[in-house]
Amino acid sequence: MFLSVIEGRRIGKFSTNELIRTLIKLRTQEIDIKSSWTNVPHTGPINCLDVEFVDNRYVLSGGSDCQIVITDSLKNEVVTTIDKGKGHKFAVTSVCWYPCDTGMFLSAGFDETVVVWDTNTSKKAIKFPLGCHVYQISMSQIASSHALVAVATKSRTLRLCDLRTGTSTHCLLGHQGAIFSTHWSPSCEYLLSSGSEDMSILLWDIRKSNFIMSFDAENHQKTTTDHVSKERAKSQTPFRSHTAPVCSLCFSPDGFQLYSLASDGRISAWDTVVGGRRPVNFPKTRPFQLKSKQMGMSRYGDYIFVPNKKDVDMFETSTGKKIKTLKAHLEQINCCSYNHWSETLFTCGDDRQIIEWYPREKVLQSNDENNWNDSDPE
């Protein structure tokens, strides 16, 4: 198959960019288990992880045992461990790397705080006391005019913590229940999405005081505009996007689509430009307990990786078709994180394992070999 694609480029069937995308798509279809990290010092379920995009090797993880661990994926060895006494008092629910530098990372937990850490010294640089449980944190990968951390909390407000000033004074009001997921747009540094216990998904422009779009399962679009009065904006309630609480959100790489996962196992695709649900039907996954989850997206957005109890389901985003199911974990999976540059998927769960998945080397088919001749037969 690989050689057939290269032959198609040779005869002009594909452009160079199309060739690269096609090859990466074919490689992603061959993803399989590479290694299982058994030396990670977590003593309880691992709730979250994040892979940095600077060196493409360090994996940050946080667990119910209150520990934060940094692991070198190339050497498969633990680099740093922050124990309960030095870090969070209760379970760590979310971690993320600072986008531009591995010298700093962030964590949050049920001790109602968001902490900014110095990687080199493993000491706290900034601490944000929020007064409510934190389910997820997120930083924009492209932001140049702000250094804001979006914080999904048990309260109905989406909090924004400013790393430059060390304050958390900006609150986004719109949801009617706890917020389990938040994700920044990869195409605009001011756009932010959030999913809530009230079954709604909202799109925010952080320069405005209210949400700019609410996604409706019935395919209607609800927005708030500049000319709407403040009284009316405050009274507006979001549409219902799912029939169960929304626990995970994930943007496509171009930011034009948003994917959501609800606790009843249903997956939906949304158009962030015109609003409304996209006509893609994903098979329903198994329901799970109410908690924040994390999905992974392939490099060009062709595939999405969704936790499904002890398995990871890989779906094609354009059709909703299930491509394959990845099996290796022994208990429920909480997080999928995909590194676009190394084409590696990392997963973690209640079994205290971090598993690394990578496209396996596919043996070339004999018919491809026969169709690829560098010299004339003798």
Coordinates of C-alpha atoms in Angstrom, one line a residue:
M1 CA 0.0 0.0 0.0
F2 CA 2.8 2.4 0.9
L3 CA 4.5 1.8 -2.4
S4 CA 1.3 2.3 -4.3
V5 CA 0.9 5.7 -2.7
I6 CA 4.5 6.7 -3.6
E7 CA 3.8 5.5 -7.2
G8 CA 0.7 7.7 -7.3
R9 CA 2.9 10.7 -6.4
R10 CA 5.3 9.7 -9.1
I11 CA 2.6 9.8 -11.8
G12 CA 1.1 13.0 -10.4
K13 CA -1.9 11.6 -8.7
F14 CA -1.0 13.2 -5.3
S15 CA 0.7 16.5 -4.5
T16 CA 3.5 16.4 -2.0
N17 CA 1.3 17.5 0.9
E18 CA -1.3 15.0 0.0
L19 CA 1.3 12.3 -0.2
I20 CA 2.6 13.2 3.3
R21 CA -0.9 13.2 4.8
T22 CA -1.8 9.9 3.1
L23 CA 1.3 8.2 4.4
I24 CA 0.7 9.5 7.9
K25 CA -2.9 8.4 7.7
L26 CA -1.9 4.9 6.6
R27 CA 0.8 4.7 9.4
T28 CA -1.7 5.8 12.0
Q29 CA -4.0 2.9 11.0
E30 CA -1.2 0.6 12.1
I31 CA -0.9 1.9 15.6
D32 CA -0.3 -0.8 18.2
I33 CA 1.2 -1.2 21.6
K34 CA 4.8 -0.3 21.9
S35 CA 5.5 -0.5 25.6
S36 CA 3.8 -0.5 29.0
W37 CA 5.5 1.5 31.7
T38 CA 5.4 -0.5 34.9
N39 CA 8.1 1.6 36.7
V40 CA 5.8 4.6 37.1
P41 CA 5.7 5.3 40.9
H42 CA 1.9 6.0 41.0
T43 CA 0.2 4.0 43.8
G44 CA -3.3 4.8 42.7
P45 CA -5.3 5.5 39.5
I46 CA -3.7 7.8 37.0
N47 CA -6.2 10.5 36.2
C48 CA -4.4 12.6 33.6
L49 CA -1.3 13.0 31.5
D50 CA 0.2 15.5 29.0
V51 CA 3.0 15.2 26.4
E52 CA 5.2 18.2 25.7
F53 CA 5.9 19.4 22.1
V54 CA 9.3 21.0 22.6
D55 CA 11.5 17.9 23.0
N56 CA 8.7 15.4 22.3
R57 CA 9.8 13.0 25.0
Y58 CA 8.7 14.0 28.5
V59 CA 5.3 12.8 29.8
L60 CA 3.6 14.5 32.7
S61 CA 1.1 12.5 34.8
G62 CA -1.0 13.0 37.9
G63 CA -2.9 10.5 40.0
S64 CA -5.4 9.9 42.8
D65 CA -2.4 9.3 45.0
C66 CA -1.7 13.1 44.9
Q67 CA 1.6 12.4 43.0
I68 CA 2.9 14.2 39.9
V69 CA 5.4 12.3 37.8
I70 CA 7.6 13.3 34.9
T71 CA 8.8 10.3 32.7
D72 CA 11.3 10.3 29.9
S73 CA 9.6 8.3 27.1
L74 CA 12.8 7.7 25.2
K75 CA 14.6 6.1 28.1
N76 CA 11.5 4.9 29.9
E77 CA 12.7 6.2 33.2
V78 CA 11.2 8.5 35.8
V79 CA 12.8 12.0 35.9
T80 CA 10.9 13.7 38.6
T81 CA 8.4 12.8 41.3
I82 CA 6.4 15.2 43.4
D83 CA 4.9 13.5 46.4
K84 CA 1.8 14.4 48.4
G85 CA 3.6 16.4 51.0
K86 CA 5.2 18.7 48.5
G87 CA 2.3 19.0 46.1
H88 CA -1.4 18.6 46.2
K89 CA -3.2 17.4 49.4
F90 CA -5.9 15.5 47.4
A91 CA -6.2 13.8 44.0
V92 CA -4.5 15.4 41.0
T93 CA -7.2 15.8 38.3
S94 CA -5.4 17.6 35.5
V95 CA -1.8 18.5 34.4
C96 CA -0.4 20.4 31.4
W97 CA 3.0 21.6 30.2
Y98 CA 3.7 25.2 29.5
P99 CA 3.4 25.4 25.7
C100 CA 6.7 27.0 24.8
D101 CA 9.1 25.6 27.4
T102 CA 9.5 22.4 29.4
G103 CA 10.9 24.5 32.3
M104 CA 7.4 25.0 33.7
F105 CA 4.2 22.9 34.1
L106 CA 0.8 23.2 35.8
S107 CA -1.3 20.9 37.9
A108 CA -4.7 21.0 39.5
G109 CA -6.7 18.9 41.9
F110 CA -9.5 18.4 44.4
D111 CA -7.6 20.5 46.9
E112 CA -9.2 23.5 45.1
T113 CA -5.9 24.9 43.7
V114 CA -4.1 25.3 40.5
V115 CA -0.3 25.2 40.9
V116 CA 2.5 26.4 38.5
W117 CA 5.7 24.4 39.0
D118 CA 9.4 25.1 38.2
T119 CA 10.5 21.9 36.5
N120 CA 14.1 22.3 37.4
T121 CA 13.6 22.7 41.1
S122 CA 10.3 20.9 41.5
K123 CA 9.0 23.9 43.5
K124 CA 5.9 25.9 43.4
A125 CA 6.2 29.2 41.4
I126 CA 2.5 30.3 41.6
K127 CA -0.5 29.0 43.5
F128 CA -4.1 29.9 42.6
P129 CA -6.6 29.1 45.4
L130 CA -10.0 28.8 43.7
G131 CA -12.3 27.6 46.5
C132 CA -13.8 24.7 44.5
H133 CA -12.8 21.4 43.0
V134 CA -10.9 21.6 39.7
Y135 CA -11.7 19.1 37.0
Q136 CA -9.5 20.2 34.1
I137 CA -7.0 22.9 33.1
S138 CA -5.9 24.0 29.6
M139 CA -3.5 26.5 28.0
S140 CA -3.5 27.7 24.4
Q141 CA -0.7 26.3 22.3
I142 CA -0.7 29.4 20.0
A143 CA -1.3 32.3 22.4
S144 CA 1.1 35.3 22.0
S145 CA -0.9 38.1 23.6
H146 CA -1.9 36.4 26.8
A147 CA -0.8 33.7 29.3
L148 CA -4.2 32.5 30.5
V149 CA -5.1 29.1 32.0
A150 CA -8.6 28.0 31.5
V151 CA -9.9 26.2 34.6
A152 CA -13.0 23.9 34.6
T153 CA -14.4 23.8 38.1
K154 CA -17.2 22.3 40.2
S155 CA -18.9 25.7 40.3
R156 CA -20.8 27.1 37.3
T157 CA -18.0 29.5 36.3
L158 CA -15.2 28.9 33.9
R159 CA -12.2 30.5 35.6
L160 CA -9.2 32.2 33.8
C161 CA -5.9 32.3 35.7
D162 CA -3.3 34.8 34.5
L163 CA 0.3 33.6 34.8
R164 CA 1.6 37.1 34.2
T165 CA -0.1 38.7 37.1
G166 CA -0.7 35.6 39.3
T167 CA -4.3 36.4 39.8
S168 CA -7.6 34.7 38.9
T169 CA -10.2 37.4 38.6
H170 CA -11.8 36.6 35.2
C171 CA -14.9 34.4 35.3
L172 CA -17.0 33.3 32.4
L173 CA -20.7 32.8 33.3
G174 CA -23.1 30.7 31.2
H175 CA -23.3 27.1 32.4
Q176 CA -25.9 25.9 34.9
G177 CA -23.8 23.1 36.4
A178 CA -20.3 21.9 37.1
I179 CA -17.8 22.2 34.2
F180 CA -15.9 19.0 33.4
S181 CA -14.0 19.9 30.3
T182 CA -12.4 22.9 28.6
H183 CA -10.2 23.2 25.5
W184 CA -8.6 26.1 23.7
S185 CA -9.0 26.5 19.9
P186 CA -5.8 25.6 18.0
S187 CA -6.6 28.3 15.4
C188 CA -7.5 31.4 17.5
E189 CA -5.9 32.2 20.8
Y190 CA -9.1 33.9 22.1
L191 CA -11.6 31.1 21.4
L192 CA -12.3 28.6 24.2
S193 CA -14.8 25.7 24.6
S194 CA -16.3 24.2 27.7
G195 CA -18.6 21.2 28.5
S196 CA -20.7 20.9 31.5
E197 CA -22.9 18.8 33.8
D198 CA -25.9 20.7 32.4
M199 CA -25.3 18.8 29.1
S200 CA -24.3 22.0 27.2
I201 CA -21.2 22.9 25.2
L202 CA -20.3 26.6 24.9
L203 CA -17.9 28.5 22.8
W204 CA -16.3 31.6 24.3
D205 CA -14.4 34.6 23.1
I206 CA -12.5 35.6 26.2
R207 CA -12.6 39.2 25.1
K208 CA -16.4 39.2 25.6
S209 CA -18.3 38.7 28.8
N210 CA -20.7 36.0 27.6
F211 CA -20.5 32.9 25.4
I212 CA -20.6 33.5 21.6
M213 CA -22.1 30.1 20.6
S214 CA -24.1 27.4 22.2
F215 CA -24.4 24.0 20.4
D216 CA -27.8 22.4 20.2
A217 CA -28.4 18.7 19.6
E218 CA -31.4 19.7 17.4
N219 CA -29.0 21.6 15.1
H220 CA -30.1 25.1 16.0
Q221 CA -27.5 27.8 16.7
K222 CA -27.6 30.2 19.6
T223 CA -25.2 33.1 19.8
T224 CA -24.8 36.3 21.8
T225 CA -23.8 39.4 19.9
D226 CA -22.4 42.8 20.7
H227 CA -25.8 44.6 20.3
V228 CA -27.6 42.3 22.8
S229 CA -28.2 44.0 26.1
K230 CA -26.4 42.8 29.2
E231 CA -29.7 42.0 30.9
R232 CA -30.7 39.7 28.0
A233 CA -27.2 38.1 27.8
K234 CA -27.4 37.2 31.5
S235 CA -30.8 35.7 31.1
Q236 CA -29.9 33.5 28.1
T237 CA -29.5 29.8 28.9
P238 CA -27.4 27.5 26.7
F239 CA -28.9 24.8 24.5
R240 CA -28.7 21.1 25.5
S241 CA -25.9 19.6 23.4
H242 CA -26.1 16.0 24.8
T243 CA -28.6 13.9 26.8
A244 CA -25.9 13.4 29.5
P245 CA -23.2 15.5 31.1
V246 CA -20.3 16.5 28.7
C247 CA -17.0 15.1 30.1
S248 CA -14.5 15.6 27.2
L249 CA -13.9 18.1 24.4
C250 CA -11.3 18.0 21.6
F251 CA -10.8 20.4 18.6
S252 CA -9.7 19.3 15.2
P253 CA -6.2 20.7 14.2
D254 CA -7.8 23.5 12.1
G255 CA -10.2 24.5 14.8
F256 CA -13.3 24.2 12.5
Q257 CA -14.7 21.1 14.2
L258 CA -15.2 20.3 17.9
Y259 CA -15.7 16.8 19.2
S260 CA -17.5 16.0 22.5
L261 CA -17.9 12.9 24.7
A262 CA -20.8 12.5 27.2
S263 CA -21.0 10.2 30.2
D264 CA -23.6 8.1 28.4
G265 CA -20.9 7.1 25.8
R266 CA -22.2 9.2 22.9
I267 CA -19.8 11.1 20.7
S268 CA -20.8 14.2 18.7
A269 CA -19.0 16.4 16.1
W270 CA -19.8 20.1 15.9
D271 CA -19.2 22.9 13.4
T272 CA -17.6 25.8 15.1
V273 CA -18.0 28.2 12.2
V274 CA -21.8 28.0 11.5
G275 CA -22.8 26.1 14.6
G276 CA -24.8 22.9 14.8
R277 CA -24.1 19.2 14.7
R278 CA -22.1 17.8 11.8
P279 CA -23.8 14.8 10.0
V280 CA -21.4 12.2 11.4
N281 CA -22.7 9.2 13.4
F282 CA -20.2 7.7 15.8
P283 CA -20.9 4.3 17.3
K284 CA -21.9 4.7 20.9
T285 CA -19.2 3.7 23.5
R286 CA -19.9 2.3 26.9
P287 CA -21.3 4.7 29.6
F288 CA -18.9 5.7 32.4
Q289 CA -18.9 7.3 35.8
L290 CA -19.2 11.1 35.9
K291 CA -15.7 12.5 35.7
S292 CA -13.4 14.4 33.3
K293 CA -12.0 12.5 30.4
Q294 CA -9.5 13.3 27.7
M295 CA -9.6 12.3 24.0
G296 CA -6.7 12.3 21.6
M297 CA -6.6 13.6 18.0
S298 CA -4.2 12.5 15.2
R299 CA -1.9 14.9 13.5
Y300 CA -4.2 16.0 10.6
G301 CA -7.5 15.3 12.4
D302 CA -8.3 12.1 10.4
Y303 CA -8.7 10.0 13.6
I304 CA -9.9 10.5 17.1
F305 CA -8.9 8.3 20.1
V306 CA -11.7 7.8 22.7
P307 CA -11.5 6.1 26.1
N308 CA -14.0 3.3 26.2
K309 CA -13.8 1.6 29.6
K310 CA -10.6 -0.6 29.4
D311 CA -10.2 0.0 25.7
V312 CA -9.4 2.8 23.3
D313 CA -11.6 3.2 20.3
M314 CA -10.1 4.7 17.2
F315 CA -12.7 6.5 14.9
E316 CA -12.4 8.1 11.5
T317 CA -13.6 11.7 12.0
S318 CA -15.1 12.2 8.5
T319 CA -17.4 9.1 8.6
G320 CA -17.6 8.1 12.3
K321 CA -16.4 4.6 11.3
K322 CA -14.6 2.6 14.0
I323 CA -11.1 1.7 12.6
K324 CA -9.9 -0.4 15.5
T325 CA -9.9 -1.0 19.2
L326 CA -6.7 -0.8 21.2
K327 CA -6.6 -3.3 24.1
A328 CA -4.0 -3.5 26.8
H329 CA -5.2 -1.8 30.0
L330 CA -6.7 -3.9 32.8
E331 CA -9.0 -1.2 34.2
Q332 CA -10.8 1.9 33.1
I333 CA -8.9 4.4 30.9
N334 CA -9.0 8.1 31.9
C335 CA -6.9 9.9 29.4
C336 CA -5.5 9.7 25.8
S337 CA -2.8 12.1 24.7
Y338 CA -1.4 12.0 21.1
N339 CA 1.9 13.5 20.2
H340 CA 1.6 14.8 16.6
W341 CA 5.3 14.9 15.8
S342 CA 6.3 11.5 17.1
E343 CA 3.0 9.9 16.0
T344 CA 2.8 8.3 19.5
L345 CA -0.3 7.8 21.6
F346 CA -0.1 7.7 25.4
T347 CA -2.9 6.3 27.6
C348 CA -3.4 6.0 31.4
G349 CA -6.0 4.6 33.7
D350 CA -7.1 3.1 37.0
D351 CA -4.7 0.2 36.5
R352 CA -1.8 2.6 37.3
Q353 CA -0.2 2.0 33.9
I354 CA 0.9 4.4 31.2
I355 CA 0.9 2.6 27.8
E356 CA 2.7 3.9 24.8
W357 CA 1.2 3.1 21.3
Y358 CA 3.1 3.5 18.0
P359 CA 2.5 2.6 14.4
R360 CA 4.0 -0.9 13.9
E361 CA 6.2 -1.6 10.9
K362 CA 4.0 -3.1 8.3
V363 CA 5.4 -5.8 6.1
L364 CA 5.2 -4.8 2.4
Q365 CA 2.7 -6.8 0.4
S366 CA 4.2 -9.0 -2.4
N367 CA 2.1 -7.3 -5.0
D368 CA 3.5 -3.9 -4.1
E369 CA 7.0 -5.3 -4.4
N370 CA 6.2 -6.7 -7.8
N371 CA 4.9 -3.3 -9.0
W372 CA 8.0 -1.5 -7.9
N373 CA 11.0 -2.2 -10.1
D374 CA 14.1 -0.1 -10.1
S375 CA 15.7 -1.9 -13.1
D376 CA 14.6 -3.7 -16.2
P377 CA 14.5 -7.5 -16.0
E378 CA 17.4 -9.2 -17.5

